[in-house]
Amino acid sequence: MYRSHVLVCGGTGCSSSNSQQIIDALETEIAAAGLADEVKVVKTGCFGLCALGPIMIVYPEGSFYSEVKPSDVPEIVQEHLLKGRIVKRLLYKETVQENNVKSLNETNFYAKQHRVALRNCGVINPENIEEYIAVDGYQALGKVLTEMTPQQVIDTILASGLRGRGGAGFPTGRKWSFAAANQADQKYVCCNADEGDPGAFMDRSVLEGDPHVVLEAMAIAGYAIGASQGYIYVRAEYPIAVHRLQIAIKQAREYGLLGKDIFGTGFNFDIDLRLGAGAFVCGEETALMTSIEGHRGEPRPRPPFPAVKGLFQKPTILNNVETYANVPQIILKGADWFASMGTEKSKGTKVFALGGKIKNTGLVEVPMGTTLREIVEEIGGGIPNGKKFKAAQTGGPSGGCIPAEHLDVPIDYDNLIAIGSMMGSGGLIVMDEDTCMVDIAKFFLEFTVDESCGKCTPCRIGTKRLYEMLDKITRGEGTLEDLDKMEELCYYIKNNALCGLGQTAPNPVLSTLRYFRDEYVAHVVDKKCPAGVCKHLMQVTILTDKCKGCTLCARTCPVGAIEGSVKVPHVVNQAKCIKCGACIEKCKFGAIVKK
Amino acid sequence: MKSLEELKAIRDRVKNNVTLRKEDADAIRVVVGMATCGIAAGARPVLAAFTEEVAKRGLTNVMVTQTGCIGICQYEPVVEVFQPDGKKTTYVKMTADKAARVVTEHLVNGKVVEEYTIGSISNLK
Ligand SMILES: Cc1cc2nc3c(=O)[nH]c(=O)nc-3n(C[C@H](O)[C@H](O)[C@H](O)COP(=O)(O)O)c2cc1C
């Protein structure tokens, strides 16, 4: 029996900052101290506070160590594990108080969070099915198969109010009931783990931290709609997630939780993986199924909807990873429990991947209806370097920018649509006053131009034209008429594109035009970029009264654009300057400015 | 997996493997002094005995942990038991056998083992 468990994050973020080396060092040091029978090292999924990785939690004390280096390990073993003295200097700052150590759940980052989909991430070893079983894993599947009819399962999901977490927010129970109502010799259950939005990583974290929850939920869905085969479509760029899914599927088969005659009820269900090559459009449901079938991943018109004719022309349901991660809890704790969280039309919680100009980058799960201000200022710890909040981008390339005036809107599906953005899969990128909104719109359009599959004209050509207009504006060559034309083109693309990719691609442009039109106008009329981002619209100049002629800038400039001799104020040759800003950073006298 | 009972049996067998990872304010805390003095006096087997006994009896409301030197080195191994109501009992000169008795009498049945407490052993009182 172990008296202490040391949990080390093995998610992608912490792995890339060498958490595996820490695990290896721990095991060596623990063995050397003769503690191998007393202390167990567990590699878990993501704890959420990625900004402070690699992260380690030592139980039973619950000590939360952040930014741990392999060289810290001997001290942790000798002091904490052997002698019981917590290594204070490594503790997450916020948990350290005068005389005692605050519990992690009381820190700003965790206090407002409510973990349902992420409940096992950072708690169990995802590569060991018994740890999942220990926290009631597969109990929901057992309950469904032995005590409930398929219709009762669907009714429970309907009553819970669960809506799809993949973006559109379609009621999950409705989707299941459509597929259940269609008779066929074969039906399929698919899981969308493509997660193509730039900046989003919640689905990856669920798969890495708690893969069995997805398998269990898919089997429950299979029972509900009458399917015996499931597919998980996961991008090959997620090697840790793929690896853990492979292990999970193998173990579930060995334990008879996938395969034939599960729980002796005659129900058969199996799951296979399909790896995607990382095309954004393959996250769209019809393109995803086309890709599983072995064809080039292109969307097709709907109807027929997948519930009627989906994968291999058979009735199919497709749900997002996070959607599935809620299902077993709903079965075990009941629809009322789930529906008690959230807002009137958006129940439960939502996981957000917090990124951009924010202190606590990472993964947070909050009840629907939490305000953006709570997420940014309290959980996220605010914006670094004393800068001001300008906007938050949600919904990735299909979403929009939310300005400061809407910081207090409770976040749910419908409110986000009303303010011109959308939930999307849950990426949340915070921007400060140094961000140019025209440049942001251009960034997302560049992404959609790249990712457009080319099948329909409005998307293939329309997004390209839209991008060109944005580019023209950032060069200071746009006209006010262009702004109107651009808006018209946005609506044309929205109304005519074949799939969701094109239909939502103009959103970043429309939302920035709506809230930050003055910035567009500044680019067009004043030929200025107020945030100082667009290179064509600014100049780097040296203030003669402040320049001491130290020559540092001239030596720093990578293109030799700064001229002048020692002790004489220097000047920038605008024809050569590439506006990289290297000189500004180097100048000790604050004599160089960008405007 | 042939039945729900089989799954429940696995769960009950492995449940204790993860209970350690919960932060529980209502737990009884058993704190073993593990500074150099404590270890020299034999605190390691005491700690191990507490861990074993607590696990064997499936006591999920007990947290076994360590601390440094509390300043009464001559009485090591020292073990303090903190109850959720704030009551503290200090056991001194502990051994693995004594630990087993503390688990049965104090942690399970709520009866302090008076003869091992600092009050009975030292003549301070
Ligand atoms: C261009 C495009 C990309 C998408 N990418 C994803 C994705 O990466 N993950 C996802 O779950 N849904 C994605 N979707 C939404 C899916 O089409 C689908 O609505 C969703 O997977 C359904 O699951 P849900 O009801 O559980 O949300 C995307 C849609 C579009 C139009």
CSV table of N, CA and C in Angstrom, one decimal, chain A residues 1-5 7 33-35 38 42 59-62 80-85 103-104 123-124 130-131 133-139 142 146 255-257 261-264, chain B residues 1-8 10-23 32-36 39 44 47-48 51-52 54-56 63-69:
chain,number,residue,atom,x,y,z
A,1,MET,N,0.8,-1.2,0.0
A,1,MET,CA,0.0,0.0,0.0
A,1,MET,C,0.9,1.2,0.0
A,2,TYR,N,0.6,2.2,-0.9
A,2,TYR,CA,1.4,3.4,-1.0
A,2,TYR,C,0.9,4.4,0.0
A,3,ARG,N,1.8,5.1,0.7
A,3,ARG,CA,1.3,6.2,1.6
A,3,ARG,C,1.2,7.5,0.9
A,4,SER,N,1.9,7.6,-0.3
A,4,SER,CA,1.9,8.9,-1.0
A,4,SER,C,1.9,8.6,-2.5
A,5,HIS,N,1.1,9.5,-3.2
A,5,HIS,CA,1.1,9.5,-4.6
A,5,HIS,C,1.7,10.8,-5.2
A,7,LEU,N,1.7,12.9,-8.4
A,7,LEU,CA,1.1,13.0,-9.8
A,7,LEU,C,1.9,14.0,-10.6
A,33,ALA,N,16.2,6.3,-2.3
A,33,ALA,CA,15.9,6.6,-1.0
A,33,ALA,C,15.2,5.5,-0.3
A,34,GLY,N,15.0,4.4,-1.0
A,34,GLY,CA,14.3,3.2,-0.4
A,34,GLY,C,12.8,3.4,-0.2
A,35,LEU,N,12.3,4.3,-1.0
A,35,LEU,CA,10.8,4.6,-0.8
A,35,LEU,C,9.9,4.0,-1.9
A,38,GLU,N,6.7,2.7,-0.9
A,38,GLU,CA,5.8,3.7,-0.1
A,38,GLU,C,5.2,4.8,-1.0
A,42,VAL,N,2.6,8.7,-10.5
A,42,VAL,CA,1.5,8.5,-11.5
A,42,VAL,C,1.6,9.6,-12.6
A,59,TYR,N,0.2,13.9,-3.0
A,59,TYR,CA,-0.8,13.5,-2.1
A,59,TYR,C,-0.2,12.6,-1.0
A,60,PRO,N,-0.7,12.5,0.2
A,60,PRO,CA,-2.0,13.1,0.6
A,60,PRO,C,-2.1,14.6,1.0
A,61,GLU,N,-0.9,15.2,1.0
A,61,GLU,CA,-0.9,16.6,1.4
A,61,GLU,C,-1.6,17.5,0.4
A,62,GLY,N,-1.6,17.1,-0.9
A,62,GLY,CA,-2.1,17.9,-2.0
A,62,GLY,C,-1.2,19.1,-2.3
A,80,HIS,N,10.5,16.3,1.1
A,80,HIS,CA,9.1,16.1,1.2
A,80,HIS,C,8.7,14.6,1.4
A,81,LEU,N,9.2,13.8,0.5
A,81,LEU,CA,8.7,12.4,0.5
A,81,LEU,C,9.4,11.6,1.7
A,82,LEU,N,10.6,12.0,2.0
A,82,LEU,CA,11.2,11.2,3.1
A,82,LEU,C,10.9,11.9,4.4
A,83,LYS,N,11.1,13.2,4.5
A,83,LYS,CA,11.0,13.8,5.8
A,83,LYS,C,9.7,14.6,6.1
A,84,GLY,N,8.9,14.7,5.1
A,84,GLY,CA,7.6,15.3,5.3
A,84,GLY,C,7.7,16.8,5.3
A,85,ARG,N,8.8,17.4,4.8
A,85,ARG,CA,8.9,18.9,4.8
A,85,ARG,C,8.6,19.4,3.4
A,103,SER,N,-5.4,25.2,0.0
A,103,SER,CA,-5.7,24.1,-0.9
A,103,SER,C,-5.9,24.7,-2.3
A,104,LEU,N,-5.5,23.8,-3.2
A,104,LEU,CA,-5.6,24.2,-4.6
A,104,LEU,C,-7.0,24.7,-5.0
A,123,VAL,N,-6.1,13.4,-12.4
A,123,VAL,CA,-6.4,12.7,-11.2
A,123,VAL,C,-6.1,11.2,-11.4
A,124,ILE,N,-6.4,10.6,-12.5
A,124,ILE,CA,-6.1,9.2,-12.7
A,124,ILE,C,-5.0,9.0,-13.7
A,130,GLU,N,-8.0,0.3,-14.6
A,130,GLU,CA,-8.5,0.1,-13.3
A,130,GLU,C,-8.6,1.4,-12.5
A,131,GLU,N,-7.8,2.4,-12.9
A,131,GLU,CA,-7.9,3.6,-12.2
A,131,GLU,C,-9.2,4.3,-12.6
A,133,ILE,N,-11.9,2.6,-13.6
A,133,ILE,CA,-13.0,1.9,-12.9
A,133,ILE,C,-13.1,2.3,-11.4
A,134,ALA,N,-11.9,2.6,-10.8
A,134,ALA,CA,-11.9,3.0,-9.4
A,134,ALA,C,-12.7,4.3,-9.2
A,135,VAL,N,-12.8,5.2,-10.2
A,135,VAL,CA,-13.6,6.4,-10.0
A,135,VAL,C,-15.0,6.2,-10.7
A,136,ASP,N,-15.5,5.0,-10.6
A,136,ASP,CA,-16.9,4.7,-11.2
A,136,ASP,C,-16.9,4.6,-12.7
A,137,GLY,N,-15.8,4.4,-13.3
A,137,GLY,CA,-15.7,4.2,-14.7
A,137,GLY,C,-16.5,3.0,-15.2
A,138,TYR,N,-17.2,3.1,-16.3
A,138,TYR,CA,-18.0,2.0,-16.9
A,138,TYR,C,-19.2,1.6,-16.1
A,139,GLN,N,-19.4,2.3,-14.9
A,139,GLN,CA,-20.7,2.0,-14.2
A,139,GLN,C,-21.9,2.5,-15.0
A,142,GLY,N,-22.7,0.0,-17.6
A,142,GLY,CA,-23.3,-1.1,-16.9
A,142,GLY,C,-24.8,-0.8,-16.6
A,146,THR,N,-28.0,-2.8,-18.3
A,146,THR,CA,-28.8,-3.8,-17.4
A,146,THR,C,-30.1,-3.2,-16.9
A,255,TYR,N,-10.9,-6.3,-20.9
A,255,TYR,CA,-11.8,-6.4,-19.8
A,255,TYR,C,-13.3,-6.7,-20.2
A,256,GLY,N,-13.4,-6.9,-21.5
A,256,GLY,CA,-14.8,-7.2,-22.0
A,256,GLY,C,-15.7,-6.0,-22.0
A,257,LEU,N,-15.2,-4.8,-22.0
A,257,LEU,CA,-16.0,-3.6,-21.9
A,257,LEU,C,-16.3,-3.1,-23.3
A,261,ASP,N,-21.1,-9.3,-26.4
A,261,ASP,CA,-21.9,-9.7,-25.2
A,261,ASP,C,-21.4,-8.9,-23.9
A,262,ILE,N,-21.4,-7.6,-24.0
A,262,ILE,CA,-20.9,-6.8,-22.9
A,262,ILE,C,-21.8,-6.9,-21.7
A,263,PHE,N,-21.3,-7.2,-20.5
A,263,PHE,CA,-22.1,-7.4,-19.3
A,263,PHE,C,-23.1,-8.5,-19.4
A,264,GLY,N,-22.8,-9.5,-20.3
A,264,GLY,CA,-23.7,-10.6,-20.5
A,264,GLY,C,-25.0,-10.2,-21.0
B,1,MET,N,-16.2,-8.9,-19.4
B,1,MET,CA,-17.1,-8.4,-18.3
B,1,MET,C,-18.4,-9.1,-18.5
B,2,LYS,N,-18.7,-10.0,-17.6
B,2,LYS,CA,-19.9,-10.7,-17.7
B,2,LYS,C,-21.1,-10.2,-17.0
B,3,SER,N,-20.8,-9.3,-16.0
B,3,SER,CA,-22.0,-8.8,-15.2
B,3,SER,C,-21.5,-7.5,-14.5
B,4,LEU,N,-22.5,-6.7,-14.1
B,4,LEU,CA,-22.3,-5.5,-13.4
B,4,LEU,C,-21.6,-5.8,-12.1
B,5,GLU,N,-21.9,-6.9,-11.5
B,5,GLU,CA,-21.3,-7.3,-10.2
B,5,GLU,C,-19.8,-7.4,-10.3
B,6,GLU,N,-19.4,-8.0,-11.5
B,6,GLU,CA,-18.0,-8.2,-11.7
B,6,GLU,C,-17.3,-6.8,-11.8
B,7,LEU,N,-17.9,-5.9,-12.4
B,7,LEU,CA,-17.3,-4.5,-12.5
B,7,LEU,C,-17.3,-3.9,-11.1
B,8,LYS,N,-18.3,-4.1,-10.3
B,8,LYS,CA,-18.4,-3.5,-9.0
B,8,LYS,C,-17.3,-4.1,-8.1
B,10,ILE,N,-14.4,-5.2,-9.2
B,10,ILE,CA,-13.1,-4.6,-9.5
B,10,ILE,C,-13.0,-3.2,-8.9
B,11,ARG,N,-14.1,-2.5,-9.0
B,11,ARG,CA,-14.1,-1.1,-8.4
B,11,ARG,C,-13.8,-1.2,-6.9
B,12,ASP,N,-14.4,-2.1,-6.2
B,12,ASP,CA,-14.2,-2.1,-4.8
B,12,ASP,C,-12.8,-2.5,-4.4
B,13,ARG,N,-12.2,-3.4,-5.3
B,13,ARG,CA,-10.8,-3.8,-5.1
B,13,ARG,C,-9.9,-2.6,-5.3
B,14,VAL,N,-10.1,-1.8,-6.3
B,14,VAL,CA,-9.1,-0.8,-6.7
B,14,VAL,C,-9.4,0.6,-6.1
B,15,LYS,N,-10.6,0.8,-5.5
B,15,LYS,CA,-11.0,2.1,-5.1
B,15,LYS,C,-10.0,2.8,-4.2
B,16,ASN,N,-9.5,2.0,-3.3
B,16,ASN,CA,-8.6,2.6,-2.3
B,16,ASN,C,-7.3,3.1,-3.0
B,17,ASN,N,-7.0,2.6,-4.2
B,17,ASN,CA,-5.8,3.1,-4.8
B,17,ASN,C,-5.8,4.6,-5.2
B,18,VAL,N,-7.0,5.1,-5.3
B,18,VAL,CA,-7.1,6.5,-5.7
B,18,VAL,C,-7.7,7.5,-4.6
B,19,THR,N,-8.2,6.9,-3.5
B,19,THR,CA,-8.8,7.8,-2.5
B,19,THR,C,-7.8,8.8,-1.9
B,20,LEU,N,-6.5,8.4,-2.0
B,20,LEU,CA,-5.5,9.2,-1.5
B,20,LEU,C,-5.5,10.6,-2.2
B,21,ARG,N,-6.0,10.6,-3.4
B,21,ARG,CA,-5.9,11.8,-4.2
B,21,ARG,C,-7.1,12.8,-4.1
B,22,LYS,N,-7.8,12.7,-3.0
B,22,LYS,CA,-8.9,13.6,-2.7
B,22,LYS,C,-8.5,14.5,-1.6
B,23,GLU,N,-8.8,15.8,-1.7
B,23,GLU,CA,-8.5,16.7,-0.5
B,23,GLU,C,-9.8,16.7,0.3
B,32,VAL,N,3.1,11.7,11.1
B,32,VAL,CA,4.2,11.0,11.7
B,32,VAL,C,5.4,11.9,11.6
B,33,GLY,N,6.2,12.2,12.7
B,33,GLY,CA,7.4,13.0,12.7
B,33,GLY,C,8.5,12.3,11.9
B,34,MET,N,8.9,12.9,10.8
B,34,MET,CA,9.9,12.2,10.0
B,34,MET,C,11.2,13.0,9.8
B,35,ALA,N,11.6,13.8,10.8
B,35,ALA,CA,12.8,14.5,10.7
B,35,ALA,C,13.9,13.5,11.0
B,36,THR,N,15.2,13.9,11.0
B,36,THR,CA,16.3,13.0,11.2
B,36,THR,C,16.1,12.3,12.5
B,39,ILE,N,13.4,9.6,12.1
B,39,ILE,CA,13.8,8.4,11.3
B,39,ILE,C,14.8,7.6,12.1
B,44,ARG,N,10.1,5.3,10.3
B,44,ARG,CA,9.7,4.7,9.0
B,44,ARG,C,8.8,3.5,9.2
B,47,LEU,N,5.4,4.7,10.2
B,47,LEU,CA,4.6,5.3,9.1
B,47,LEU,C,4.0,4.2,8.2
B,48,ALA,N,4.9,3.2,7.9
B,48,ALA,CA,4.5,2.1,7.0
B,48,ALA,C,3.3,1.4,7.7
B,51,THR,N,0.1,3.3,7.4
B,51,THR,CA,-0.4,3.2,6.0
B,51,THR,C,-1.1,1.9,5.7
B,52,GLU,N,-0.4,0.8,6.1
B,52,GLU,CA,-0.9,-0.6,5.9
B,52,GLU,C,-2.2,-0.8,6.6
B,54,VAL,N,-4.4,1.3,7.8
B,54,VAL,CA,-5.5,2.2,7.4
B,54,VAL,C,-6.1,1.6,6.1
B,55,ALA,N,-5.2,1.1,5.2
B,55,ALA,CA,-5.6,0.6,3.9
B,55,ALA,C,-6.3,-0.7,4.1
B,56,LYS,N,-5.8,-1.6,5.0
B,56,LYS,CA,-6.4,-2.9,5.3
B,56,LYS,C,-7.8,-2.7,5.7
B,63,MET,N,-6.1,10.3,6.7
B,63,MET,CA,-5.0,10.7,5.9
B,63,MET,C,-3.7,10.6,6.7
B,64,VAL,N,-2.9,9.7,6.2
B,64,VAL,CA,-1.6,9.5,6.9
B,64,VAL,C,-0.5,10.3,6.2
B,65,THR,N,0.1,11.2,7.0
B,65,THR,CA,1.1,12.1,6.3
B,65,THR,C,2.3,12.3,7.3
B,66,GLN,N,3.3,13.1,6.9
B,66,GLN,CA,4.4,13.2,7.7
B,66,GLN,C,4.7,14.7,8.0
B,67,THR,N,5.5,14.9,9.0
B,67,THR,CA,6.0,16.3,9.3
B,67,THR,C,7.4,16.2,9.7
B,68,GLY,N,8.0,17.4,9.9
B,68,GLY,CA,9.4,17.4,10.4
B,68,GLY,C,9.4,17.3,11.9
B,69,CYS,N,10.5,17.8,12.5
B,69,CYS,CA,10.8,17.7,13.9
B,69,CYS,C,9.8,18.6,14.7
